[in-house]
Amino acid sequence: MKRREFFKKGTKGAIAASLMPITGNAFDINTDLQKIKTTNWEQQESGKKEISNRKKILNYDVAVIGAGLAGICAAVSAARNGVKTVLVQDRPVLGGNSSSEIRVHVNGVGHLKPDNWAERETGVIEELLLLNRFQNPQESFPVWDHVLYDYVYQIENLDLMLNTQAIDANMDGNTIVSARCWQLTTETEFIIKAKQFIDCSGDGMLAASAGAIFRTGREASSEFNEQYAPKVADGWQMGATILFSTKDMGKPMPFTPPSYTLKYDAENAYKRKIKPYVGGIWWVEVGSENDIIAEAETNRHKIMGYMYGVWDYIKNSGEFPDSENLALDWVGAIPGRRESRRFMGDYILSEKDLTEHKHFEDGVAYGGWSIDEHGEGGIEKLNVPGSYFHYKFKKIYEIPYRSLYSKNINNLQFSGRNISQTHIALSSSRVMATCATMGQATGTAASLCIKKNVNPRAITKNYINDLQEQLLRDDAYIPLRPANDKNDLAKKADLIMGSSTLSGDVRNLVNGISRDIDGGINHWKSDGLNAELQFEWLRPVTLSKVEIKCDTNLKKNIFMHKLSPENSRHTSKVPIELLKSMKVEGRVNGEWIKIGEIENNKKRLIKFNFNKIKTTAVRLKLKETYGAKDIKLFEVRCY
């Protein structure tokens, strides 16, 4: 396929190219995906010759397909905002490319240079990364899987289905009625009915089967005036990679390559950096200019061969004497994919939107990773660089909500690499922490759709302010969009006092910007520990919630890194700035009463819910951090 095409279900092009499941517009739920002949079943002792119901119908408000980090953030956000949600994952573990099966770093805007490079993502994704710092100090990828599992398991209104793939959509016109799913471990077919669907699976099998319009390949530079796109559109898609990890055995470790190894041609390799190689080599990839999904198994075998070819070169070429005592102690079996289908929405995000930092009135997410387009051909074309790294951002760019829902399927949203964008835009936005910001946005939007009884397009037209305000309250960040929640009574306080101030100002806590960014100071910082803040109202107010955003040093990355660096850009520990313990008091009839307390806090966003009180003041007693000498807050809200 020499040129990128549009595909729509039922069109001749889609069928010929086999880029989407070919199904009818509806399916018969009475058609078994598998049949077991019970007459041939000799069950010992009981003599029963029947099996349990292997066909089940489930009902939800929101169904999220795919449980990478984007899917987790979407499902958690929908459930927390009060709607019944299911998260469907086709693997036995959560986390997608970050899981123990693939082990990719959770990159995002931490790649920015020079000064603002680590205004990292907050919200659900930060909760996950912070929790991992507490529960997984050994930085084990298999333990990370279970940190995610434990986190998801505890969320109210959220059900999790592992080893389950959504394989088909049941349609009523342009609306998805249900998803047909197959659970491998239980040999059970599930029909998941929902009012809203979010496809976070990357490849988007459900969305494609629903007939959502999508693209593959690279747009011509003329279509969106993209500097880094090819002059002529083509079908090239960035490839998948299999990673590995090594262990120093303390003695020489010989290596004999397996039979399917493909020799690495080092002499003809252009800009292929091999060191550091302890966690694998990202540019060992195989892409496609055709149907990259259909070729996945063929490509997997080739990637394994190329990966062992590079390791053979490291071990046996004599060019890397420091590898003498190293041995492979883990090799992936599942390639981490970078690109396949991109589903079209009401807006197609493109290169200029990123590089010119276009401001969107419907902005809900953001990114800042470089335009990291990998060389066409992957490892099979060594005369081009592994990546062009076309453009490195100095500040973050915005992602509009119109790029996160389908232009032709009424109740379908996307989060992750499959959103409405060009190939060049994808080269930056595909990293997982950026995808997670999209997930929080679509999950929150789905909850609004349920509450307002509308579909996603109506959110853009009528409720975008509601969506943005809820995201900001839940500690997501939206560039150039301060919070202005009319229900936040902290903003209406007649007096705000701090026991001491080392930097910032107490009024910053209600200015709607919950981070220091673009040179601005939006915090209040105490002089020492055991500090106090007090909010006063001349007339009594009724309160049942107090919400606080504290400091976790957004200038440092906290994702799990295979080299475990400890420097100005990254920490492998719990941020010392994080508030550890505090107490909240309310003044009722002239008396101070305790309304909330927390010890060993593990979150940036701290929420206190309590029985309604009528009060004229709230006092925060801020006790200690995880090591910092002073206490820094960015926001206080009262409801």
XYZ file of C-alpha atoms in Angstrom:
639
model
C 0.000 0.000 0.000
C 1.837 3.053 -1.278
C -0.495 5.726 -0.009
C -2.348 6.371 3.223
C -6.050 5.764 2.859
C -9.229 6.471 4.738
C -11.120 3.406 5.831
C -14.736 3.066 6.736
C -16.578 -0.116 7.580
C -18.289 -1.619 4.588
C -16.164 0.201 2.003
C -14.425 -1.709 -0.725
C -11.012 -0.348 0.309
C -11.275 -1.560 3.878
C -12.267 -5.047 2.820
C -9.531 -5.294 0.234
C -6.839 -4.091 2.618
C -8.091 -6.237 5.526
C -7.401 -3.412 7.944
C -10.531 -3.960 9.957
C -12.701 -6.840 11.145
C -15.333 -7.639 8.535
C -18.639 -8.145 10.324
C -22.231 -7.234 9.840
C -23.720 -4.166 11.432
C -25.257 -6.388 14.102
C -24.542 -9.835 15.427
C -26.604 -12.653 16.857
C -25.787 -13.004 20.538
C -27.019 -16.580 20.349
C -24.149 -17.561 18.050
C -21.527 -19.344 20.123
C -17.864 -18.434 19.680
C -17.092 -21.976 20.735
C -19.112 -25.132 21.334
C -18.423 -27.827 23.884
C -20.159 -31.147 23.372
C -21.460 -31.905 26.836
C -22.438 -35.404 25.797
C -18.741 -36.223 25.575
C -17.949 -34.846 29.032
C -17.362 -37.539 31.634
C -17.309 -35.594 34.866
C -16.179 -37.867 37.691
C -18.151 -38.326 40.914
C -21.171 -36.178 40.126
C -21.839 -37.570 36.679
C -23.073 -34.147 35.558
C -23.066 -33.544 31.832
C -23.662 -29.837 31.671
C -21.499 -26.743 31.863
C -22.123 -23.393 33.475
C -23.459 -20.566 31.369
C -20.565 -19.515 29.118
C -22.518 -16.616 27.702
C -23.210 -13.565 29.803
C -24.721 -10.130 29.264
C -23.409 -7.284 31.419
C -24.706 -3.725 31.710
C -22.671 -0.598 32.435
C -22.764 3.129 31.925
C -19.236 3.254 30.514
C -17.056 0.541 28.959
C -13.335 1.214 28.627
C -11.513 -1.110 26.242
C -7.790 -1.507 26.901
C -6.050 -1.181 30.273
C -2.791 0.477 29.460
C -2.191 3.658 31.420
C -4.610 5.626 29.227
C -7.349 3.055 29.806
C -6.730 2.872 33.545
C -6.925 6.655 33.860
C -10.106 6.724 31.765
C -11.855 3.996 33.751
C -10.821 5.362 37.149
C -11.937 8.875 36.213
C -15.327 7.696 34.974
C -15.928 5.545 38.053
C -14.803 8.198 40.532
C -17.210 10.621 38.958
C -20.075 8.343 39.856
C -20.879 6.136 36.866
C -20.831 2.352 36.654
C -17.746 1.410 34.639
C -16.018 -1.692 33.316
C -12.360 -1.901 32.259
C -11.681 -4.634 29.689
C -8.092 -5.812 29.178
C -6.892 -8.504 26.771
C -3.782 -9.345 28.827
C -3.418 -10.916 32.303
C -1.755 -7.739 33.615
C -2.468 -4.020 33.535
C -0.243 -1.245 32.268
C 0.125 -1.926 28.549
C 3.597 -1.017 27.327
C 4.678 -0.160 30.887
C 3.803 -3.623 32.216
C 6.238 -6.424 33.017
C 5.410 -7.964 29.647
C 6.964 -5.058 27.709
C 8.732 -2.692 30.204
C 8.765 0.707 28.506
C 9.476 3.836 30.568
C 6.459 6.027 31.342
C 7.694 9.108 29.501
C 5.781 12.338 29.027
C 6.547 16.038 29.276
C 9.598 15.293 31.407
C 11.498 15.463 28.118
C 11.138 19.253 27.888
C 14.293 21.379 27.705
C 16.000 23.441 28.983
C 14.344 24.848 32.120
C 10.754 23.655 32.219
C 11.452 20.068 31.208
C 9.754 18.397 34.117
C 6.349 19.986 34.592
C 5.128 16.460 34.743
C 1.614 15.129 34.494
C -0.598 15.116 37.586
C -3.989 13.581 38.271
C -4.542 9.837 38.117
C -1.228 9.082 36.414
C 0.721 10.757 39.210
C -1.256 8.845 41.820
C -0.131 5.623 40.136
C 3.522 6.644 39.917
C 3.594 7.917 43.511
C 1.971 4.740 44.800
C 4.619 2.725 42.997
C 7.342 4.677 44.801
C 5.802 3.651 48.122
C 4.956 0.043 47.330
C 7.718 -0.886 44.915
C 11.027 0.671 46.066
C 12.856 -2.295 44.522
C 11.589 -1.083 41.107
C 10.319 -4.467 39.959
C 8.197 -4.501 36.816
C 6.177 -7.563 37.934
C 5.424 -5.763 41.209
C 4.380 -2.676 39.204
C 1.758 -4.893 37.554
C 0.310 -5.662 40.968
C 0.525 -2.068 42.202
C -1.742 -1.182 39.270
C -4.025 -4.145 39.977
C -4.406 -3.194 43.638
C -5.116 0.422 42.722
C -7.821 -0.460 40.190
C -9.334 -3.122 42.458
C -10.056 -0.531 45.153
C -11.958 1.921 42.948
C -15.699 2.000 43.621
C -18.055 1.663 40.630
C -15.308 -0.051 38.607
C -15.208 -3.690 37.472
C -12.113 -5.204 35.862
C -12.083 -7.967 33.255
C -8.652 -9.407 32.428
C -7.748 -11.797 29.592
C -10.741 -10.402 27.718
C -10.749 -8.964 24.226
C -13.480 -6.871 22.648
C -13.815 -8.385 19.180
C -16.946 -6.863 17.694
C -19.452 -4.045 18.099
C -23.212 -4.386 17.990
C -24.590 -1.279 16.326
C -27.834 0.625 16.159
C -27.125 2.925 13.265
C -24.056 4.965 14.269
C -24.340 4.118 17.957
C -22.571 1.236 19.703
C -25.103 -0.795 21.682
C -22.727 -3.408 23.044
C -19.293 -4.942 22.690
C -18.872 -8.636 22.044
C -15.973 -9.918 24.135
C -14.166 -13.214 24.564
C -12.458 -14.155 27.842
C -9.722 -16.653 27.130
C -9.270 -18.064 30.635
C -12.930 -18.896 31.235
C -13.936 -19.713 27.643
C -16.765 -17.252 28.139
C -18.440 -14.867 25.733
C -19.516 -11.570 27.259
C -21.884 -9.060 25.729
C -21.066 -5.746 27.388
C -23.825 -3.210 27.008
C -22.948 0.408 27.753
C -24.072 3.917 26.967
C -20.550 5.208 26.327
C -17.442 3.426 25.019
C -13.815 4.500 25.216
C -11.329 2.593 23.058
C -7.889 2.835 24.683
C -6.581 -0.396 23.167
C -4.110 1.153 20.756
C -5.089 -0.895 17.721
C -8.780 -0.128 18.224
C -10.405 -3.375 17.181
C -13.749 -2.435 18.740
C -13.719 1.012 17.148
C -12.816 -0.426 13.744
C -15.564 -3.040 13.945
C -18.015 -0.287 14.839
C -17.164 1.439 11.586
C -15.227 4.367 13.022
C -13.283 6.156 10.292
C -9.535 5.752 10.686
C -6.233 6.361 8.958
C -2.937 4.534 8.764
C 0.398 5.690 7.384
C 1.961 9.107 6.811
C 0.135 12.139 5.472
C 1.666 14.203 2.676
C 3.313 17.379 3.968
C 0.896 19.499 1.927
C -2.257 18.201 3.672
C -1.551 19.871 7.036
C 1.452 22.013 6.094
C 3.738 19.715 8.100
C 7.456 20.372 7.780
C 8.512 16.895 8.850
C 6.010 14.838 6.844
C 7.029 13.285 3.487
C 6.127 15.111 0.290
C 4.087 12.143 -0.887
C 1.784 10.266 1.484
C 2.667 6.644 2.120
C 1.646 3.731 4.313
C 4.654 3.664 6.658
C 3.945 3.053 10.344
C 6.508 3.038 13.126
C 7.372 -0.421 14.329
C 7.243 -2.440 17.523
C 10.174 -3.310 19.783
C 11.064 -6.201 22.063
C 13.147 -5.120 25.046
C 15.476 -7.075 27.322
C 17.305 -6.631 30.614
C 20.729 -7.808 31.723
C 22.393 -8.951 34.913
C 26.014 -8.761 36.002
C 26.906 -12.324 36.952
C 30.345 -11.455 38.379
C 32.118 -13.750 35.954
C 32.515 -14.067 32.166
C 29.259 -15.102 30.535
C 29.531 -16.480 26.990
C 26.601 -16.052 24.629
C 25.497 -18.344 21.835
C 22.746 -16.810 19.666
C 19.599 -18.833 18.941
C 18.955 -20.322 15.512
C 16.646 -17.541 14.313
C 19.110 -14.719 15.065
C 19.443 -12.075 12.347
C 22.944 -10.620 12.105
C 23.369 -6.942 12.972
C 25.215 -5.039 10.243
C 27.079 -2.578 12.471
C 29.339 -1.267 9.687
C 26.386 0.150 7.766
C 24.374 1.399 10.739
C 23.770 5.160 10.857
C 23.337 6.871 14.235
C 22.435 3.689 16.086
C 23.485 4.280 19.684
C 23.903 1.011 21.564
C 24.864 2.175 25.074
C 23.353 2.014 27.614
C 21.943 -1.390 26.794
C 21.101 -2.828 30.209
C 17.372 -2.287 29.641
C 17.137 -3.072 25.957
C 17.554 -1.068 22.760
C 14.553 0.911 21.581
C 15.522 1.138 17.897
C 15.439 -2.616 17.355
C 12.049 -2.378 15.683
C 10.169 -3.654 12.653
C 7.436 -1.485 11.152
C 5.271 -1.766 8.071
C 3.968 0.177 5.102
C 0.979 -2.134 4.798
C -1.280 -3.812 7.357
C 0.897 -3.686 10.481
C -1.729 -5.463 12.596
C -2.076 -8.429 10.238
C 1.725 -8.700 10.072
C 2.188 -8.659 13.852
C 3.173 -12.302 14.339
C 5.540 -12.342 11.360
C 7.126 -9.143 12.617
C 7.384 -10.454 16.178
C 9.544 -13.324 15.002
C 11.756 -10.956 13.029
C 12.104 -8.522 15.951
C 13.282 -11.361 18.174
C 15.870 -12.323 15.570
C 17.125 -8.760 15.216
C 17.212 -8.256 18.981
C 19.410 -11.321 19.447
C 21.542 -10.151 16.535
C 22.314 -6.883 18.314
C 22.991 -8.688 21.603
C 25.284 -11.112 19.765
C 27.175 -8.102 18.396
C 27.458 -6.607 21.905
C 28.708 -9.844 23.428
C 30.884 -11.265 20.676
C 32.194 -8.426 18.506
C 34.875 -7.376 20.979
C 33.625 -3.774 20.817
C 31.995 -3.898 24.247
C 34.404 -5.433 26.795
C 32.200 -4.155 29.646
C 29.583 -6.711 28.587
C 31.799 -9.680 29.413
C 30.095 -10.465 32.729
C 26.599 -9.572 31.553
C 23.874 -12.080 30.766
C 20.292 -11.661 29.643
C 17.987 -12.211 32.615
C 14.731 -11.201 30.887
C 13.703 -11.009 27.246
C 10.275 -9.786 26.196
C 7.967 -12.001 24.189
C 5.413 -9.313 23.313
C 6.514 -6.378 21.152
C 5.607 -2.919 22.353
C 3.688 -1.246 19.526
C 4.022 2.397 18.556
C 1.525 2.908 15.771
C -1.356 1.386 13.825
C -4.851 2.877 13.430
C -5.612 6.531 14.124
C -9.342 7.228 14.430
C -10.698 10.458 13.037
C -12.522 12.953 15.220
C -13.923 16.429 14.713
C -10.356 17.748 14.783
C -7.136 16.184 13.497
C -4.165 17.208 15.625
C -1.137 17.968 13.441
C 2.462 19.107 13.608
C 1.809 22.876 13.574
C -0.619 22.580 16.483
C 2.282 21.232 18.512
C 5.220 23.323 17.321
C 3.250 26.588 17.254
C 1.563 25.786 20.591
C -1.950 26.400 19.347
C -4.385 27.272 22.108
C -7.636 25.311 22.050
C -10.768 26.458 23.841
C -11.565 22.757 24.289
C -8.095 21.807 25.519
C -8.212 18.892 27.973
C -4.770 17.235 27.790
C -1.195 18.116 26.933
C 2.168 16.785 25.819
C 5.790 17.770 25.413
C 7.779 14.742 24.245
C 9.890 15.500 21.193
C 8.613 14.857 17.671
C 10.234 11.452 17.833
C 9.481 9.960 14.415
C 11.400 6.736 13.998
C 13.241 6.160 10.754
C 11.254 4.442 8.033
C 12.254 0.812 7.744
C 13.281 0.422 11.378
C 16.198 -1.930 11.871
C 15.681 -3.239 8.354
C 16.899 0.086 6.970
C 20.066 0.917 8.882
C 21.129 3.786 6.606
C 18.589 6.094 8.298
C 18.668 7.052 11.995
C 16.678 5.127 14.559
C 14.723 8.344 15.137
C 14.870 11.740 13.524
C 14.019 13.609 16.743
C 12.741 16.361 14.466
C 11.811 18.874 17.143
C 12.447 19.234 20.874
C 9.891 21.265 22.776
C 10.710 23.976 25.288
C 7.157 24.175 26.570
C 4.090 21.975 26.518
C 1.423 21.839 23.815
C -2.342 21.338 24.122
C -4.584 18.485 22.960
C -8.235 19.375 22.190
C -11.194 17.278 23.232
C -12.399 17.211 19.605
C -9.490 14.875 18.829
C -10.640 12.363 21.438
C -13.992 11.230 20.021
C -15.148 9.696 16.753
C -16.491 11.912 14.010
C -18.980 9.267 12.853
C -19.737 6.953 15.814
C -21.941 8.780 18.288
C -20.872 7.293 21.623
C -17.223 6.441 21.023
C -14.123 8.144 22.453
C -10.410 7.311 22.187
C -7.349 7.808 24.356
C -3.778 6.913 23.541
C -1.924 6.554 20.274
C -5.169 5.912 18.370
C -6.622 9.432 18.704
C -7.449 11.802 15.832
C -4.026 13.027 14.747
C -1.487 12.863 11.961
C 1.470 10.506 11.886
C 3.815 13.375 12.780
C 1.697 14.484 15.765
C 1.555 10.857 16.911
C 5.362 10.808 16.961
C 5.180 13.020 20.043
C 1.821 12.331 21.705
C 2.178 8.522 21.757
C 4.212 8.359 24.992
C 2.326 6.897 27.918
C 2.115 9.767 30.399
C 0.689 11.972 27.645
C -1.794 9.235 26.747
C -2.760 9.081 30.424
C -3.821 12.748 30.387
C -6.110 11.915 27.463
C -7.525 8.977 29.419
C -8.433 11.111 32.406
C -10.127 13.551 30.034
C -12.239 10.957 28.200
C -13.202 9.096 31.369
C -14.354 12.327 32.966
C -16.171 13.288 29.756
C -17.920 9.910 29.659
C -19.269 10.498 33.158
C -20.601 13.873 32.028
C -22.217 12.238 29.005
C -24.092 9.886 31.325
C -25.175 12.618 33.730
C -26.280 14.996 30.974
C -27.696 12.212 28.755
C -25.658 13.378 25.756
C -22.883 12.070 23.503
C -19.293 13.392 23.320
C -19.857 15.969 20.581
C -22.401 17.713 22.804
C -19.742 18.031 25.517
C -17.679 20.182 23.140
C -20.676 22.311 22.206
C -22.392 22.725 25.555
C -20.395 21.366 28.490
C -16.697 21.909 27.813
C -16.417 24.254 30.794
C -17.919 21.581 33.058
C -15.432 19.024 31.748
C -12.434 21.303 32.200
C -13.469 22.357 35.707
C -13.873 18.741 36.826
C -10.496 17.798 35.350
C -8.799 20.681 37.155
C -10.525 19.786 40.409
C -9.264 16.202 40.010
C -5.698 17.544 39.649
C -5.328 17.269 35.895
C -3.555 20.228 34.308
C -4.800 22.177 31.285
C -2.424 24.771 29.805
C -3.638 28.373 29.949
C -6.825 27.319 31.706
C -7.009 28.352 35.388
C -9.717 26.766 37.489
C -12.719 28.923 38.328
C -15.190 26.681 40.114
C -18.107 28.823 41.260
C -18.901 26.248 43.949
C -15.474 26.469 45.576
C -16.045 28.362 48.821
C -12.312 28.751 49.515
C -12.240 31.360 46.740
C -14.908 33.300 48.659
C -13.018 33.362 51.962
C -12.787 36.870 53.381
C -9.403 36.221 54.927
C -6.627 33.666 54.399
C -3.777 33.552 56.919
C -0.569 31.534 57.161
C 1.492 31.029 60.311
C 4.616 31.802 58.271
C 5.590 32.397 54.671
C 8.959 31.558 53.147
C 7.889 32.039 49.525
C 4.749 32.642 47.499
C 1.537 33.968 48.996
C -1.503 32.448 50.707
C -3.793 34.011 48.064
C -2.048 31.836 45.460
C -3.903 28.885 46.964
C -7.121 30.095 45.337
C -5.773 31.542 42.068
C -6.765 28.449 40.051
C -3.251 27.439 38.964
C -2.000 24.459 40.935
C 1.651 24.450 39.849
C 4.532 26.847 39.282
C 4.825 27.116 35.503
C 6.033 29.530 32.827
C 8.004 31.471 35.401
C 4.982 32.127 37.592
C 4.798 31.426 41.331
C 1.488 29.840 42.276
C 2.285 28.351 45.672
C 2.470 29.170 49.343
C 5.449 27.801 51.258
C 5.805 27.782 55.021
C 8.954 28.624 56.920
C 9.500 25.299 58.636
C 7.242 22.405 59.600
C 4.172 22.352 61.857
C 2.689 25.242 59.923
C -0.915 26.431 59.904
C -3.294 27.919 57.357
C -6.637 29.485 58.216
C -9.586 30.406 55.973
C -12.130 32.843 57.450
C -15.666 33.740 56.294
C -17.562 36.702 57.771
C -20.804 34.798 57.339
C -21.116 31.077 58.156
C -20.770 28.632 55.255
C -21.886 25.011 55.023
C -19.017 22.623 54.259
C -18.574 18.867 53.802
C -15.355 18.715 51.757
C -11.854 20.154 51.927
C -9.390 19.381 49.128
C -5.682 20.226 49.119
C -2.988 20.000 46.455
C 0.459 19.732 47.953
C 3.954 19.629 46.485
C 5.539 16.566 44.839
C 8.286 18.495 43.001
C 6.950 18.481 39.458
C 10.419 19.418 38.235
C 11.516 15.795 38.698
C 10.341 12.647 36.968
C 9.216 9.831 39.252
C 8.514 7.019 36.784
C 10.322 3.698 37.240
C 13.618 3.934 35.338
C 15.818 0.941 34.544
C 18.969 2.884 35.486
C 17.415 4.243 38.729
C 18.975 7.708 38.377
C 18.995 10.167 41.268
C 19.653 13.660 39.945
C 18.084 17.041 39.213
C 15.750 15.538 36.597
C 14.706 12.252 38.161
C 14.187 10.623 41.516
C 13.752 6.962 42.315
C 12.405 7.729 45.769
C 9.283 9.175 47.324
C 9.526 12.957 46.740
C 10.723 14.518 49.973
C 8.454 17.514 49.367
C 5.257 15.450 49.674
C 3.113 16.352 52.693
C 3.049 13.348 55.026
C 0.601 14.265 57.772
C -1.941 16.968 58.538
C -5.180 17.732 60.335
C -8.200 19.852 59.364
C -10.356 21.679 61.879
C -13.545 23.695 61.540
C -14.792 26.428 63.857
C -18.359 25.684 64.892
C -20.123 27.943 67.392
C -16.791 29.395 68.391
C -15.216 25.985 69.089
C -12.572 24.255 66.938
C -13.527 20.655 66.035
C -11.521 18.098 64.100
C -13.092 17.320 60.721
C -10.239 15.359 59.097
C -6.789 13.933 59.667
C -4.304 11.905 57.672
C -1.033 10.184 58.505
C 1.351 8.728 55.925
C -0.289 10.498 52.995
C 0.651 9.090 49.565
C -1.083 11.558 47.219
C -0.629 15.088 45.910
C -4.401 15.648 45.977
C -5.631 15.120 49.541
C -9.399 14.929 50.038
C -11.328 15.186 53.296
C -15.028 14.294 53.284
C -17.050 14.790 56.452
C -20.571 15.379 57.696
C -21.876 18.837 56.874
C -20.926 21.595 59.267
C -21.826 25.267 59.443
C -18.597 27.108 60.056
C -16.915 30.503 59.951
C -13.362 29.177 59.627
C -11.275 26.202 58.521
C -7.788 25.601 59.895
C -5.169 23.338 58.302
C -2.506 22.011 60.658
C 0.353 20.888 58.419
C 2.680 18.652 60.383
C 5.479 17.037 58.357
C 6.795 16.053 54.941
C 8.831 13.065 53.734
C 12.056 14.993 54.302
C 11.695 18.585 53.129
C 12.242 21.263 55.791
C 9.317 23.389 54.668
C 5.759 22.712 53.471
C 4.522 23.867 50.079
C 0.883 23.888 48.943
C -0.599 24.860 45.593
C -4.330 24.842 46.188
C -7.019 24.603 48.842
C -10.690 24.075 47.962
C -13.768 23.979 50.185
C -17.221 22.691 49.256
